[in-house]
């Protein structure tokens, strides 16, 4: 009877394992914090910084309306976030098509809320960077739950 072997990890998967390996050594009271959540938070912070950089450049160097600036930065960062989470964090080998469609739904919901919240907060006098951070905090958990349990659900991932 042939034995099933696990294919070797890719460089991205090894990096993801290294990035989150410390989460398995957390005290028992914090074991609910999974390596996947840690990876999602780290990658989300990185892509959020990319989003903010794009937003700052567009806000200071163009005359585009703020909702357009927010949307451009957000969509670019979410595209990068999808690729990084698929390869580095969730280590998915499932077909891309369905995942991209599901991730697009999450992205559009997040984009709508983020654009409205950021614009509204900026309109009432909150600096746009602070407004954008506040909106990001609100959608972060929703995005993780959607990515973990819908986009990159267990049966679509290599264990």
mmCIF file of C-alpha atoms in Angstrom:
data_model
loop_
_atom_site.group_PDB
_atom_site.id
_atom_site.type_symbol
_atom_site.label_atom_id
_atom_site.label_comp_id
_atom_site.label_asym_id
_atom_site.label_seq_id
_atom_site.Cartn_x
_atom_site.Cartn_y
_atom_site.Cartn_z
ATOM 1 C CA UNK A 1 0.000 0.000 0.000
ATOM 2 C CA UNK A 2 1.513 3.377 -1.011
ATOM 3 C CA UNK A 3 2.060 5.939 1.706
ATOM 4 C CA UNK A 4 0.959 9.490 1.323
ATOM 5 C CA UNK A 5 3.735 12.022 1.708
ATOM 6 C CA UNK A 6 3.434 15.684 2.360
ATOM 7 C CA UNK A 7 5.027 17.787 -0.366
ATOM 8 C CA UNK A 8 7.899 19.960 0.827
ATOM 9 C CA UNK A 9 6.961 23.448 1.934
ATOM 10 C CA UNK A 10 7.566 26.313 -0.451
ATOM 11 C CA UNK A 11 9.805 29.193 0.572
ATOM 12 C CA UNK A 12 6.700 31.304 1.314
ATOM 13 C CA UNK A 13 5.241 28.547 3.507
ATOM 14 C CA UNK A 14 8.510 28.139 5.407
ATOM 15 C CA UNK A 15 8.605 31.911 5.957
ATOM 16 C CA UNK A 16 5.027 31.833 7.261
ATOM 17 C CA UNK A 17 5.866 29.009 9.653
ATOM 18 C CA UNK A 18 8.921 30.895 10.905
ATOM 19 C CA UNK A 19 6.935 34.141 11.240
ATOM 20 C CA UNK A 20 4.283 32.598 13.472
ATOM 21 C CA UNK A 21 6.129 29.765 15.231
ATOM 22 C CA UNK A 22 6.369 31.719 18.494
ATOM 23 C CA UNK A 23 2.562 31.695 18.815
ATOM 24 C CA UNK A 24 2.645 28.004 19.753
ATOM 25 C CA UNK A 25 4.736 28.890 22.820
ATOM 26 C CA UNK A 26 2.264 31.364 24.301
ATOM 27 C CA UNK A 27 1.057 30.769 27.872
ATOM 28 C CA UNK A 28 -1.968 28.484 28.166
ATOM 29 C CA UNK A 29 -4.245 31.428 28.866
ATOM 30 C CA UNK A 30 -3.384 32.841 25.420
ATOM 31 C CA UNK A 31 -3.480 29.615 23.377
ATOM 32 C CA UNK A 32 -6.692 30.777 21.703
ATOM 33 C CA UNK A 33 -4.400 33.033 19.653
ATOM 34 C CA UNK A 34 -3.568 30.731 16.755
ATOM 35 C CA UNK A 35 -0.517 30.986 14.500
ATOM 36 C CA UNK A 36 -2.911 31.752 11.631
ATOM 37 C CA UNK A 37 -4.370 34.700 13.534
ATOM 38 C CA UNK A 38 -0.859 35.955 14.316
ATOM 39 C CA UNK A 39 0.147 35.597 10.671
ATOM 40 C CA UNK A 40 -3.010 37.351 9.533
ATOM 41 C CA UNK A 41 -2.362 40.229 11.941
ATOM 42 C CA UNK A 42 1.279 40.605 10.867
ATOM 43 C CA UNK A 43 0.476 40.448 7.151
ATOM 44 C CA UNK A 44 -2.532 42.699 7.661
ATOM 45 C CA UNK A 45 -0.380 45.287 9.414
ATOM 46 C CA UNK A 46 2.186 45.145 6.610
ATOM 47 C CA UNK A 47 -0.406 45.554 3.855
ATOM 48 C CA UNK A 48 -2.156 48.254 5.883
ATOM 49 C CA UNK A 49 1.115 50.214 5.892
ATOM 50 C CA UNK A 50 1.253 49.822 2.104
ATOM 51 C CA UNK A 51 -2.347 51.048 1.934
ATOM 52 C CA UNK A 52 -1.517 54.071 4.086
ATOM 53 C CA UNK A 53 1.550 54.905 1.985
ATOM 54 C CA UNK A 54 -0.509 54.824 -1.207
ATOM 55 C CA UNK A 55 -3.242 56.867 0.462
ATOM 56 C CA UNK A 56 -0.760 59.484 1.679
ATOM 57 C CA UNK A 57 0.804 59.842 -1.764
ATOM 58 C CA UNK A 58 -2.566 60.116 -3.492
ATOM 59 C CA UNK A 59 -3.909 62.559 -0.889
ATOM 60 C CA UNK A 60 -0.894 64.866 -1.127
ATOM 61 C CA UNK A 61 0.024 64.503 -4.797
ATOM 62 C CA UNK A 62 -3.325 64.317 -6.588
ATOM 63 C CA UNK A 63 -6.596 66.167 -6.527
ATOM 64 C CA UNK A 64 -8.673 63.010 -6.519
ATOM 65 C CA UNK A 65 -11.602 62.955 -4.111
ATOM 66 C CA UNK A 66 -10.846 61.260 -0.784
ATOM 67 C CA UNK A 67 -13.161 58.277 -1.462
ATOM 68 C CA UNK A 68 -11.191 57.532 -4.650
ATOM 69 C CA UNK A 69 -7.864 57.823 -2.793
ATOM 70 C CA UNK A 70 -9.122 55.433 -0.106
ATOM 71 C CA UNK A 71 -10.459 52.959 -2.674
ATOM 72 C CA UNK A 72 -7.236 52.842 -4.728
ATOM 73 C CA UNK A 73 -5.015 52.295 -1.694
ATOM 74 C CA UNK A 74 -7.400 49.764 -0.223
ATOM 75 C CA UNK A 75 -7.770 47.676 -3.358
ATOM 76 C CA UNK A 76 -4.018 47.577 -3.995
ATOM 77 C CA UNK A 77 -3.342 46.531 -0.398
ATOM 78 C CA UNK A 78 -6.095 43.911 -0.395
ATOM 79 C CA UNK A 79 -4.719 42.342 -3.580
ATOM 80 C CA UNK A 80 -1.326 42.011 -1.905
ATOM 81 C CA UNK A 81 -2.998 40.783 1.297
ATOM 82 C CA UNK A 82 -4.780 37.997 -0.606
ATOM 83 C CA UNK A 83 -1.565 36.743 -2.207
ATOM 84 C CA UNK A 84 0.397 36.854 1.062
ATOM 85 C CA UNK A 85 -2.314 35.168 3.124
ATOM 86 C CA UNK A 86 -2.873 32.472 0.504
ATOM 87 C CA UNK A 87 0.813 31.598 0.189
ATOM 88 C CA UNK A 88 2.449 32.560 3.495
ATOM 89 C CA UNK A 89 -0.239 32.310 6.166
ATOM 90 C CA UNK A 90 -3.004 29.901 5.170
ATOM 91 C CA UNK A 91 -0.728 27.919 2.801
ATOM 92 C CA UNK A 92 -3.603 27.195 0.451
ATOM 93 C CA UNK A 93 -3.261 25.022 -2.624
ATOM 94 C CA UNK A 94 -6.950 25.143 -3.537
ATOM 95 C CA UNK A 95 -8.019 26.490 -6.927
ATOM 96 C CA UNK A 96 -7.617 30.251 -7.026
ATOM 97 C CA UNK A 97 -10.895 31.076 -8.795
ATOM 98 C CA UNK A 98 -13.335 30.380 -5.966
ATOM 99 C CA UNK A 99 -11.031 31.899 -3.387
ATOM 100 C CA UNK A 100 -10.626 35.089 -5.391
ATOM 101 C CA UNK A 101 -14.395 35.413 -5.764
ATOM 102 C CA UNK A 102 -14.969 34.906 -2.024
ATOM 103 C CA UNK A 103 -12.109 37.263 -1.137
ATOM 104 C CA UNK A 104 -13.567 39.834 -3.546
ATOM 105 C CA UNK A 105 -16.888 39.737 -1.684
ATOM 106 C CA UNK A 106 -15.083 40.349 1.617
ATOM 107 C CA UNK A 107 -12.951 43.077 0.034
ATOM 108 C CA UNK A 108 -15.967 44.887 -1.410
ATOM 109 C CA UNK A 109 -17.809 44.779 1.915
ATOM 110 C CA UNK A 110 -14.696 46.015 3.705
ATOM 111 C CA UNK A 111 -14.075 48.646 1.046
ATOM 112 C CA UNK A 112 -17.601 49.990 1.314
ATOM 113 C CA UNK A 113 -17.456 50.267 5.081
ATOM 114 C CA UNK A 114 -13.885 51.615 5.101
ATOM 115 C CA UNK A 115 -14.614 54.241 2.444
ATOM 116 C CA UNK A 116 -17.788 55.421 4.148
ATOM 117 C CA UNK A 117 -16.278 55.439 7.642
ATOM 118 C CA UNK A 118 -13.038 57.130 6.583
ATOM 119 C CA UNK A 119 -14.851 59.770 4.531
ATOM 120 C CA UNK A 120 -17.407 60.465 7.261
ATOM 121 C CA UNK A 121 -14.754 60.749 9.956
ATOM 122 C CA UNK A 122 -12.649 63.039 7.765
ATOM 123 C CA UNK A 123 -15.721 65.176 7.013
ATOM 124 C CA UNK A 124 -16.327 65.703 10.740
ATOM 125 C CA UNK A 125 -12.728 66.834 11.240
ATOM 126 C CA UNK A 126 -10.787 63.677 12.087
ATOM 127 C CA UNK A 127 -7.426 63.632 10.244
ATOM 128 C CA UNK A 128 -7.676 61.209 7.317
ATOM 129 C CA UNK A 129 -4.871 58.933 8.630
ATOM 130 C CA UNK A 130 -6.582 58.596 12.005
ATOM 131 C CA UNK A 131 -9.917 58.025 10.279
ATOM 132 C CA UNK A 132 -8.397 55.299 8.113
ATOM 133 C CA UNK A 133 -6.797 53.548 11.115
ATOM 134 C CA UNK A 134 -10.113 53.619 12.958
ATOM 135 C CA UNK A 135 -11.929 52.084 9.995
ATOM 136 C CA UNK A 136 -9.227 49.407 9.644
ATOM 137 C CA UNK A 137 -9.605 48.385 13.264
ATOM 138 C CA UNK A 138 -13.318 47.878 12.748
ATOM 139 C CA UNK A 139 -12.995 45.619 9.693
ATOM 140 C CA UNK A 140 -9.927 43.603 10.770
ATOM 141 C CA UNK A 141 -11.737 40.935 12.755
ATOM 142 C CA UNK A 142 -14.478 40.538 10.143
ATOM 143 C CA UNK A 143 -11.830 40.076 7.465
ATOM 144 C CA UNK A 144 -9.935 37.452 9.483
ATOM 145 C CA UNK A 145 -13.080 35.422 10.177
ATOM 146 C CA UNK A 146 -14.087 35.607 6.518
ATOM 147 C CA UNK A 147 -10.620 34.632 5.308
ATOM 148 C CA UNK A 148 -10.158 31.812 7.813
ATOM 149 C CA UNK A 149 -13.575 30.200 7.654
ATOM 150 C CA UNK A 150 -14.803 31.062 4.163
ATOM 151 C CA UNK A 151 -12.021 32.008 1.731
ATOM 152 C CA UNK A 152 -9.251 29.695 2.975
ATOM 153 C CA UNK A 153 -11.428 27.184 4.825
ATOM 154 C CA UNK A 154 -9.753 24.038 6.104
ATOM 155 C CA UNK A 155 -10.730 21.695 3.283
ATOM 156 C CA UNK A 156 -9.039 24.103 0.860
ATOM 157 C CA UNK A 157 -5.753 24.156 2.767
ATOM 158 C CA UNK A 158 -2.754 21.927 3.135
ATOM 159 C CA UNK A 159 -2.331 20.918 6.783
#
